[in-house]
mmCIF file of C-alpha atoms in Angstrom:
data_model
loop_
_atom_site.group_PDB
_atom_site.id
_atom_site.type_symbol
_atom_site.label_atom_id
_atom_site.label_comp_id
_atom_site.label_asym_id
_atom_site.label_seq_id
_atom_site.Cartn_x
_atom_site.Cartn_y
_atom_site.Cartn_z
ATOM 1 C CA UNK E 1 87.004 123.481 133.593
ATOM 2 C CA UNK E 2 87.570 121.221 130.598
ATOM 3 C CA UNK E 3 84.765 118.925 129.994
ATOM 4 C CA UNK E 4 84.908 115.421 128.890
ATOM 5 C CA UNK E 5 82.165 113.797 127.801
ATOM 6 C CA UNK E 6 81.380 110.216 127.672
ATOM 7 C CA UNK E 7 80.028 108.218 124.861
ATOM 8 C CA UNK E 8 80.118 104.068 125.264
ATOM 9 C CA UNK E 9 82.640 104.170 127.982
ATOM 10 C CA UNK E 10 85.136 106.415 126.075
ATOM 11 C CA UNK E 11 86.155 109.966 127.143
ATOM 12 C CA UNK E 12 85.616 112.276 124.155
ATOM 13 C CA UNK E 13 86.578 116.117 124.100
ATOM 14 C CA UNK E 14 84.146 118.463 124.817
ATOM 15 C CA UNK E 15 83.463 120.962 122.271
ATOM 16 C CA UNK E 16 82.869 124.182 124.275
ATOM 17 C CA UNK E 17 86.489 124.391 125.809
ATOM 18 C CA UNK E 18 89.120 122.932 123.604
ATOM 19 C CA UNK E 19 89.947 124.323 120.373
ATOM 20 C CA UNK E 20 91.262 121.730 117.698
ATOM 21 C CA UNK E 21 93.735 123.397 115.288
ATOM 22 C CA UNK E 22 95.236 121.500 112.156
ATOM 23 C CA UNK E 23 97.741 122.036 109.674
ATOM 24 C CA UNK E 24 98.778 119.430 106.555
ATOM 25 C CA UNK E 25 102.347 118.187 106.873
ATOM 26 C CA UNK E 26 101.939 116.841 103.138
ATOM 27 C CA UNK E 27 104.000 113.851 104.086
ATOM 28 C CA UNK E 28 107.164 116.369 104.209
ATOM 29 C CA UNK E 29 109.293 116.807 107.484
ATOM 30 C CA UNK E 30 110.538 119.928 106.665
ATOM 31 C CA UNK E 31 106.418 121.267 105.930
ATOM 32 C CA UNK E 32 105.700 119.389 109.044
ATOM 33 C CA UNK E 33 108.463 120.998 111.052
ATOM 34 C CA UNK E 34 107.272 124.635 109.885
ATOM 35 C CA UNK E 35 104.005 123.831 110.703
ATOM 36 C CA UNK E 36 104.506 122.859 114.317
ATOM 37 C CA UNK E 37 107.038 125.222 114.918
ATOM 38 C CA UNK E 38 105.832 128.777 113.158
ATOM 39 C CA UNK E 39 102.204 127.907 112.718
ATOM 40 C CA UNK E 40 100.971 126.060 115.604
ATOM 41 C CA UNK E 41 103.228 126.846 118.384
ATOM 42 C CA UNK E 42 104.148 130.438 117.817
ATOM 43 C CA UNK E 43 100.894 131.588 116.033
ATOM 44 C CA UNK E 44 98.571 129.755 117.688
ATOM 45 C CA UNK E 45 99.939 128.837 121.022
ATOM 46 C CA UNK E 46 98.954 125.536 121.343
ATOM 47 C CA UNK E 47 99.547 123.400 124.506
ATOM 48 C CA UNK E 48 99.427 120.124 122.654
ATOM 49 C CA UNK E 49 100.766 118.873 119.626
ATOM 50 C CA UNK E 50 99.288 115.147 118.140
ATOM 51 C CA UNK E 51 100.048 113.498 115.058
ATOM 52 C CA UNK E 52 101.751 112.551 112.516
ATOM 53 C CA UNK E 53 101.175 109.461 110.295
ATOM 54 C CA UNK E 54 104.835 109.334 108.777
ATOM 55 C CA UNK E 55 108.001 108.536 110.940
ATOM 56 C CA UNK E 56 110.019 111.185 109.334
ATOM 57 C CA UNK E 57 107.291 113.978 109.943
ATOM 58 C CA UNK E 58 106.991 112.546 113.447
ATOM 59 C CA UNK E 59 110.676 112.833 114.151
ATOM 60 C CA UNK E 60 110.913 116.329 112.824
ATOM 61 C CA UNK E 61 107.805 117.820 114.302
ATOM 62 C CA UNK E 62 108.318 116.431 117.858
ATOM 63 C CA UNK E 63 111.854 117.758 118.124
ATOM 64 C CA UNK E 64 110.372 121.158 117.770
ATOM 65 C CA UNK E 65 108.100 120.437 120.169
ATOM 66 C CA UNK E 66 110.451 118.962 122.562
ATOM 67 C CA UNK E 67 112.752 122.150 122.103
ATOM 68 C CA UNK E 68 109.407 124.248 123.098
ATOM 69 C CA UNK E 69 108.300 122.081 125.793
ATOM 70 C CA UNK E 70 104.733 121.144 124.296
ATOM 71 C CA UNK E 71 103.376 117.798 125.062
ATOM 72 C CA UNK E 72 103.840 115.631 121.699
ATOM 73 C CA UNK E 73 101.488 112.568 121.380
ATOM 74 C CA UNK E 74 101.692 110.392 118.702
ATOM 75 C CA UNK E 75 99.143 107.930 117.779
ATOM 76 C CA UNK E 76 100.348 106.217 114.025
ATOM 77 C CA UNK E 77 104.297 106.233 114.037
ATOM 78 C CA UNK E 78 105.999 102.940 114.631
ATOM 79 C CA UNK E 79 109.460 103.312 114.544
ATOM 80 C CA UNK E 80 111.638 102.273 117.564
ATOM 81 C CA UNK E 81 113.734 105.306 117.379
ATOM 82 C CA UNK E 82 111.199 107.820 118.289
ATOM 83 C CA UNK E 83 111.040 106.556 121.872
ATOM 84 C CA UNK E 84 114.801 106.114 122.196
ATOM 85 C CA UNK E 85 115.944 109.697 121.979
ATOM 86 C CA UNK E 86 115.634 110.771 125.926
ATOM 87 C CA UNK E 87 112.933 113.168 125.218
ATOM 88 C CA UNK E 88 110.731 114.180 128.387
ATOM 89 C CA UNK E 89 107.661 115.653 126.198
ATOM 90 C CA UNK E 90 107.129 113.004 123.716
ATOM 91 C CA UNK E 91 104.620 110.149 123.984
ATOM 92 C CA UNK E 92 103.454 107.140 121.937
ATOM 93 C CA UNK E 93 100.309 105.283 122.414
ATOM 94 C CA UNK E 94 100.489 102.377 119.686
ATOM 95 C CA UNK E 95 103.332 99.832 119.473
ATOM 96 C CA UNK E 96 106.389 99.740 117.671
ATOM 97 C CA UNK E 97 107.809 97.910 114.978
ATOM 98 C CA UNK E 98 109.861 95.431 117.255
ATOM 99 C CA UNK E 99 105.918 94.545 118.666
ATOM 100 C CA UNK E 100 104.676 94.256 115.411
ATOM 101 C CA UNK E 101 107.537 92.032 113.766
ATOM 102 C CA UNK E 102 107.278 89.862 116.830
ATOM 103 C CA UNK E 103 104.033 88.749 116.006
ATOM 104 C CA UNK E 104 105.220 87.729 112.487
ATOM 105 C CA UNK E 105 107.763 85.805 113.514
ATOM 106 C CA UNK E 106 105.181 84.181 115.969
ATOM 107 C CA UNK E 107 103.067 83.297 112.901
ATOM 108 C CA UNK E 108 106.023 81.840 111.407
ATOM 109 C CA UNK E 109 107.264 79.520 114.358
ATOM 110 C CA UNK E 110 103.571 78.187 114.602
ATOM 111 C CA UNK E 111 103.633 77.615 110.651
ATOM 112 C CA UNK E 112 106.956 76.032 111.202
ATOM 113 C CA UNK E 113 106.062 73.761 113.396
ATOM 114 C CA UNK E 114 103.139 72.482 111.474
ATOM 115 C CA UNK E 115 105.490 71.476 108.548
ATOM 116 C CA UNK E 116 106.030 74.817 106.617
ATOM 117 C CA UNK E 117 109.146 75.794 105.306
ATOM 118 C CA UNK E 118 110.086 78.903 105.775
ATOM 119 C CA UNK E 119 113.490 80.188 106.283
ATOM 120 C CA UNK E 120 114.499 82.277 103.126
ATOM 121 C CA UNK E 121 113.366 86.058 103.256
ATOM 122 C CA UNK E 122 113.191 89.037 101.362
ATOM 123 C CA UNK E 123 112.867 92.779 102.205
ATOM 124 C CA UNK E 124 111.530 95.222 99.657
ATOM 125 C CA UNK E 125 111.474 98.948 101.165
ATOM 126 C CA UNK E 126 111.308 102.200 100.809
ATOM 127 C CA UNK E 127 114.208 104.054 102.446
ATOM 128 C CA UNK E 128 112.395 106.344 104.539
ATOM 129 C CA UNK E 129 113.203 106.899 108.397
ATOM 130 C CA UNK E 130 110.127 104.114 108.342
ATOM 131 C CA UNK E 131 111.396 101.934 105.689
ATOM 132 C CA UNK E 132 114.969 101.827 107.075
ATOM 133 C CA UNK E 133 114.401 101.064 110.632
ATOM 134 C CA UNK E 134 111.599 98.607 109.642
ATOM 135 C CA UNK E 135 114.039 96.777 107.692
ATOM 136 C CA UNK E 136 116.722 96.755 110.838
ATOM 137 C CA UNK E 137 114.072 95.219 112.836
ATOM 138 C CA UNK E 138 113.372 92.546 110.454
ATOM 139 C CA UNK E 139 117.131 91.769 110.071
ATOM 140 C CA UNK E 140 117.641 91.085 113.290
ATOM 141 C CA UNK E 141 114.366 88.871 113.746
ATOM 142 C CA UNK E 142 115.668 86.756 110.294
ATOM 143 C CA UNK E 143 118.982 86.014 112.094
ATOM 144 C CA UNK E 144 117.067 85.137 115.658
ATOM 145 C CA UNK E 145 114.646 82.704 113.937
ATOM 146 C CA UNK E 146 117.698 81.186 112.280
ATOM 147 C CA UNK E 147 116.373 82.277 108.769
ATOM 148 C CA UNK E 148 118.313 83.806 105.883
ATOM 149 C CA UNK E 149 117.854 87.155 104.470
ATOM 150 C CA UNK E 150 118.534 86.130 100.313
ATOM 151 C CA UNK E 151 117.550 89.542 98.798
ATOM 152 C CA UNK E 152 117.249 93.212 100.257
ATOM 153 C CA UNK E 153 115.913 95.900 98.089
ATOM 154 C CA UNK E 154 115.894 99.368 99.278
ATOM 155 C CA UNK E 155 114.353 102.270 96.627
ATOM 156 C CA UNK E 156 114.169 106.088 96.611
ATOM 157 C CA UNK E 157 110.954 108.493 95.801
ATOM 158 C CA UNK E 158 111.994 108.651 91.924
ATOM 159 C CA UNK E 159 111.620 104.710 91.697
ATOM 160 C CA UNK E 160 108.263 104.156 89.930
ATOM 161 C CA UNK E 161 108.465 100.726 88.445
ATOM 162 C CA UNK E 162 108.750 97.546 90.347
ATOM 163 C CA UNK E 163 108.741 94.818 88.300
ATOM 164 C CA UNK E 164 112.720 95.316 87.513
ATOM 165 C CA UNK E 165 113.096 95.114 91.629
ATOM 166 C CA UNK E 166 110.960 92.214 92.065
ATOM 167 C CA UNK E 167 112.211 90.131 89.442
ATOM 168 C CA UNK E 168 115.859 90.223 91.160
ATOM 169 C CA UNK E 169 113.665 89.269 94.700
ATOM 170 C CA UNK E 170 112.161 86.274 92.597
ATOM 171 C CA UNK E 171 115.376 85.210 91.545
ATOM 172 C CA UNK E 172 116.496 84.934 95.221
ATOM 173 C CA UNK E 173 113.655 82.542 95.788
ATOM 174 C CA UNK E 174 112.277 83.581 99.182
ATOM 175 C CA UNK E 175 109.684 82.062 101.121
ATOM 176 C CA UNK E 176 108.284 85.479 103.031
ATOM 177 C CA UNK E 177 108.783 88.559 101.260
ATOM 178 C CA UNK E 178 108.645 91.531 103.773
ATOM 179 C CA UNK E 179 107.123 95.218 102.010
ATOM 180 C CA UNK E 180 107.139 98.745 103.092
ATOM 181 C CA UNK E 181 105.471 100.962 101.088
ATOM 182 C CA UNK E 182 103.042 103.900 101.523
ATOM 183 C CA UNK E 183 99.646 103.738 99.378
ATOM 184 C CA UNK E 184 101.214 104.410 95.578
ATOM 185 C CA UNK E 185 103.972 102.042 96.026
ATOM 186 C CA UNK E 186 101.580 99.749 97.681
ATOM 187 C CA UNK E 187 99.554 99.647 94.630
ATOM 188 C CA UNK E 188 102.528 99.449 92.652
ATOM 189 C CA UNK E 189 103.885 96.182 94.289
ATOM 190 C CA UNK E 190 100.401 94.578 93.799
ATOM 191 C CA UNK E 191 100.253 95.475 89.803
ATOM 192 C CA UNK E 192 104.154 94.433 89.250
ATOM 193 C CA UNK E 193 103.373 90.875 91.080
ATOM 194 C CA UNK E 194 100.384 90.236 88.792
ATOM 195 C CA UNK E 195 101.995 91.221 85.780
ATOM 196 C CA UNK E 196 105.192 88.914 86.514
ATOM 197 C CA UNK E 197 102.285 86.252 87.202
ATOM 198 C CA UNK E 198 104.986 85.830 90.400
ATOM 199 C CA UNK E 199 103.637 85.617 94.295
ATOM 200 C CA UNK E 200 106.155 84.287 96.987
ATOM 201 C CA UNK E 201 104.301 82.040 100.071
ATOM 202 C CA UNK E 202 103.712 85.473 101.540
ATOM 203 C CA UNK E 203 103.750 89.121 101.238
ATOM 204 C CA UNK E 204 103.952 90.218 104.837
ATOM 205 C CA UNK E 205 103.754 94.246 104.904
ATOM 206 C CA UNK E 206 104.546 96.598 107.758
ATOM 207 C CA UNK E 207 100.963 98.392 107.819
ATOM 208 C CA UNK E 208 101.364 101.965 105.784
ATOM 209 C CA UNK E 209 99.277 101.946 102.535
ATOM 210 C CA UNK E 210 98.218 98.339 102.627
ATOM 211 C CA UNK E 211 95.593 98.898 105.178
ATOM 212 C CA UNK E 212 93.664 102.161 103.926
ATOM 213 C CA UNK E 213 90.770 102.182 101.836
ATOM 214 C CA UNK E 214 91.997 103.275 98.924
ATOM 215 C CA UNK E 215 94.457 100.510 98.647
ATOM 216 C CA UNK E 216 91.323 97.664 97.760
ATOM 217 C CA UNK E 217 89.772 100.311 95.628
ATOM 218 C CA UNK E 218 92.834 100.131 93.278
ATOM 219 C CA UNK E 219 93.745 96.470 93.409
ATOM 220 C CA UNK E 220 90.368 94.997 94.115
ATOM 221 C CA UNK E 221 91.085 91.158 94.717
ATOM 222 C CA UNK E 222 94.621 91.265 93.716
ATOM 223 C CA UNK E 223 95.331 92.433 96.766
ATOM 224 C CA UNK E 224 94.191 89.059 98.503
ATOM 225 C CA UNK E 225 96.356 87.110 100.782
ATOM 226 C CA UNK E 226 98.429 90.160 101.874
ATOM 227 C CA UNK E 227 99.465 89.803 105.401
ATOM 228 C CA UNK E 228 99.936 92.962 107.432
ATOM 229 C CA UNK E 229 100.298 94.148 110.804
ATOM 230 C CA UNK E 230 97.965 96.001 112.451
ATOM 231 C CA UNK E 231 96.726 98.020 115.653
ATOM 232 C CA UNK E 232 93.283 97.489 114.968
ATOM 233 C CA UNK E 233 90.877 95.659 112.542
ATOM 234 C CA UNK E 234 86.930 96.045 112.638
ATOM 235 C CA UNK E 235 86.429 92.301 113.738
ATOM 236 C CA UNK E 236 87.393 93.194 116.850
ATOM 237 C CA UNK E 237 83.735 93.982 117.407
ATOM 238 C CA UNK E 238 83.190 90.218 117.860
ATOM 239 C CA UNK E 239 84.768 90.232 121.507
ATOM 240 C CA UNK E 240 84.263 94.101 122.271
ATOM 241 C CA UNK E 241 80.873 95.903 121.932
ATOM 242 C CA UNK E 242 82.618 99.187 122.324
ATOM 243 C CA UNK E 243 84.381 98.507 118.716
ATOM 244 C CA UNK E 244 80.864 98.180 116.789
ATOM 245 C CA UNK E 245 79.113 101.239 118.553
ATOM 246 C CA UNK E 246 82.340 103.605 117.899
ATOM 247 C CA UNK E 247 82.672 102.254 114.551
ATOM 248 C CA UNK E 248 79.102 103.160 113.938
ATOM 249 C CA UNK E 249 79.140 106.823 114.886
ATOM 250 C CA UNK E 250 82.032 107.057 112.681
ATOM 251 C CA UNK E 251 80.032 105.301 109.664
ATOM 252 C CA UNK E 252 77.003 108.115 110.306
ATOM 253 C CA UNK E 253 79.430 110.554 110.298
ATOM 254 C CA UNK E 254 81.513 109.929 107.345
ATOM 255 C CA UNK E 255 79.594 106.772 105.459
ATOM 256 C CA UNK E 256 82.398 104.711 105.609
ATOM 257 C CA UNK E 257 83.907 101.963 108.350
ATOM 258 C CA UNK E 258 86.604 102.687 110.234
ATOM 259 C CA UNK E 259 90.094 101.525 109.545
ATOM 260 C CA UNK E 260 93.313 100.838 111.093
ATOM 261 C CA UNK E 261 94.862 103.896 110.415
ATOM 262 C CA UNK E 262 91.962 106.188 111.853
ATOM 263 C CA UNK E 263 91.541 104.080 114.832
ATOM 264 C CA UNK E 264 94.758 104.613 115.852
ATOM 265 C CA UNK E 265 94.147 108.343 115.421
ATOM 266 C CA UNK E 266 91.299 108.102 117.513
ATOM 267 C CA UNK E 267 92.650 106.589 120.417
ATOM 268 C CA UNK E 268 95.435 109.018 120.310
ATOM 269 C CA UNK E 269 92.851 111.787 120.687
ATOM 270 C CA UNK E 270 91.244 109.631 123.690
ATOM 271 C CA UNK E 271 94.265 109.591 125.404
ATOM 272 C CA UNK E 272 95.029 113.118 124.834
ATOM 273 C CA UNK E 273 91.434 113.884 126.065
ATOM 274 C CA UNK E 274 91.823 112.347 129.059
ATOM 275 C CA UNK E 275 94.900 113.552 130.230
ATOM 276 C CA UNK E 276 93.309 117.469 129.520
ATOM 277 C CA UNK E 277 90.674 116.432 131.559
ATOM 278 C CA UNK E 278 92.779 115.186 134.477
ATOM 279 C CA UNK E 279 94.981 118.126 134.520
ATOM 280 C CA UNK E 280 92.233 120.506 134.541
ATOM 281 C CA UNK E 281 94.472 123.082 132.645
ATOM 282 C CA UNK E 282 95.610 123.463 129.502
ATOM 283 C CA UNK E 283 99.083 124.183 130.634
ATOM 284 C CA UNK E 284 101.752 122.370 128.508
ATOM 285 C CA UNK E 285 103.258 121.342 131.834
ATOM 286 C CA UNK E 286 99.763 119.989 133.513
ATOM 287 C CA UNK E 287 99.156 117.937 130.442
ATOM 288 C CA UNK E 288 102.505 116.439 130.462
ATOM 289 C CA UNK E 289 102.462 115.596 134.065
ATOM 290 C CA UNK E 290 98.752 113.936 133.098
ATOM 291 C CA UNK E 291 100.141 112.128 130.167
ATOM 292 C CA UNK E 292 102.961 110.423 132.520
ATOM 293 C CA UNK E 293 100.127 109.739 135.445
ATOM 294 C CA UNK E 294 98.187 107.655 132.381
ATOM 295 C CA UNK E 295 96.645 104.420 133.648
ATOM 296 C CA UNK E 296 93.599 103.832 131.337
ATOM 297 C CA UNK E 297 92.445 100.091 131.445
ATOM 298 C CA UNK E 298 92.051 98.337 127.819
ATOM 299 C CA UNK E 299 88.161 97.851 128.854
ATOM 300 C CA UNK E 300 88.045 101.730 127.963
ATOM 301 C CA UNK E 301 89.115 101.513 124.666
ATOM 302 C CA UNK E 302 88.520 99.997 121.049
ATOM 303 C CA UNK E 303 92.438 98.504 120.834
ATOM 304 C CA UNK E 304 93.358 95.131 121.753
ATOM 305 C CA UNK E 305 95.522 96.199 124.678
ATOM 306 C CA UNK E 306 95.991 95.912 127.985
ATOM 307 C CA UNK E 307 95.555 99.693 128.277
ATOM 308 C CA UNK E 308 97.573 103.215 128.115
ATOM 309 C CA UNK E 309 100.484 103.206 130.578
ATOM 310 C CA UNK E 310 103.995 105.113 129.454
ATOM 311 C CA UNK E 311 107.024 104.159 130.798
ATOM 312 C CA UNK E 312 110.008 106.479 131.065
ATOM 313 C CA UNK E 313 110.520 106.938 127.299
ATOM 314 C CA UNK E 314 107.305 107.912 126.664
ATOM 315 C CA UNK E 315 106.169 104.681 125.095
ATOM 316 C CA UNK E 316 102.526 102.747 125.780
ATOM 317 C CA UNK E 317 103.947 99.427 127.466
ATOM 318 C CA UNK E 318 100.768 98.031 127.218
ATOM 319 C CA UNK E 319 100.112 98.507 123.481
ATOM 320 C CA UNK E 320 99.759 95.324 121.413
ATOM 321 C CA UNK E 321 99.116 94.615 118.085
ATOM 322 C CA UNK E 322 97.422 92.072 115.496
ATOM 323 C CA UNK E 323 98.074 90.299 112.370
ATOM 324 C CA UNK E 324 95.670 90.597 109.453
ATOM 325 C CA UNK E 325 94.885 88.926 106.253
ATOM 326 C CA UNK E 326 93.313 90.499 103.143
ATOM 327 C CA UNK E 327 90.403 87.756 102.276
ATOM 328 C CA UNK E 328 87.908 88.453 100.024
ATOM 329 C CA UNK E 329 89.124 92.215 100.092
ATOM 330 C CA UNK E 330 88.351 92.400 103.933
ATOM 331 C CA UNK E 331 90.987 92.574 106.512
ATOM 332 C CA UNK E 332 90.488 89.176 108.602
ATOM 333 C CA UNK E 333 92.449 88.971 111.976
ATOM 334 C CA UNK E 334 94.896 85.945 111.772
ATOM 335 C CA UNK E 335 96.847 86.268 115.013
ATOM 336 C CA UNK E 336 96.916 86.518 117.783
ATOM 337 C CA UNK E 337 94.856 82.891 118.113
ATOM 338 C CA UNK E 338 92.844 84.589 121.071
ATOM 339 C CA UNK E 339 91.672 87.195 118.859
ATOM 340 C CA UNK E 340 91.453 85.525 115.134
ATOM 341 C CA UNK E 341 88.618 85.544 113.254
ATOM 342 C CA UNK E 342 90.115 82.878 110.733
ATOM 343 C CA UNK E 343 93.340 80.772 109.802
ATOM 344 C CA UNK E 344 95.734 81.924 107.778
ATOM 345 C CA UNK E 345 95.956 81.111 104.144
ATOM 346 C CA UNK E 346 99.607 79.848 103.812
ATOM 347 C CA UNK E 347 101.103 79.721 101.264
ATOM 348 C CA UNK E 348 99.177 82.421 99.257
ATOM 349 C CA UNK E 349 97.833 80.478 95.915
ATOM 350 C CA UNK E 350 99.331 81.440 92.760
ATOM 351 C CA UNK E 351 97.732 84.100 90.388
ATOM 352 C CA UNK E 352 96.403 80.824 88.021
ATOM 353 C CA UNK E 353 94.722 79.110 91.226
ATOM 354 C CA UNK E 354 93.033 82.164 92.032
ATOM 355 C CA UNK E 355 90.987 82.848 89.014
ATOM 356 C CA UNK E 356 89.823 85.857 87.254
#
């Protein structure tokens, strides 16, 4: 009834049977909530929802979906609380912040065992739900690691100058600075660090604005040596031929390579398409039941995961992540070792040592 075509071993939505409708939340929770409730559920009568990028938008829109008993599949948001609400209709395909942050501290322990001093940490975070939850996970991890949080800076939307913030951070002498910024703030962070002529041993970031193409376009070589967590990187094509094939299709369509964010979105749509296909129905109840029964092996995906299987809270318990470092303006996998393309550069060189 609802055909799902196969491309390079990956299920894709058929064009005749499924109607895709989208609305732009503009990154605003109230707008996302209104779009979900009034426009997509009431006016269009959707059978399922997929989104959203910002955690705060996902939280608001999925609350509406839960109230109306509509499946909500989230590929991008990583706040742990999203799958801790006892929702029955919410599903997340990607890892959460606990999984991602664990990877950072695995790398820190690896480097510590090889003689690097890593004990003093700072956090610079925007104050949305994403930033607050990521900060909390990092604080817990720093304590378990036996480290010290020497500086914590949380700022609101009105803040546009990062030099004063980073001067306070520099004064605390951290080895590692965690950053949680969307695109505009990520660009400001790098420009402020360059203006100050200071860079910590590592700027480790929770994805967001640091892994979109526009970031590199604005900061160019100044973004080198940033370490970010990721769900995906193009370097996976060295081990998974599907990555190269799907990326080529994306390149043909849009004139650029896939990036970490749209790889997550693509995978989420694949999972929802697979559920609709197996449900052989577009009733919300049937789709939810199929999502609960999902058992997609990693061999059928482009992600570095064991696959997709949702636990009782709606979290994909087979998801995992990567760490990438921006080197020569390209994201290179540095962790875990089994997937690494290159070794981490640690500590990051000073601005003077980088040259022009």
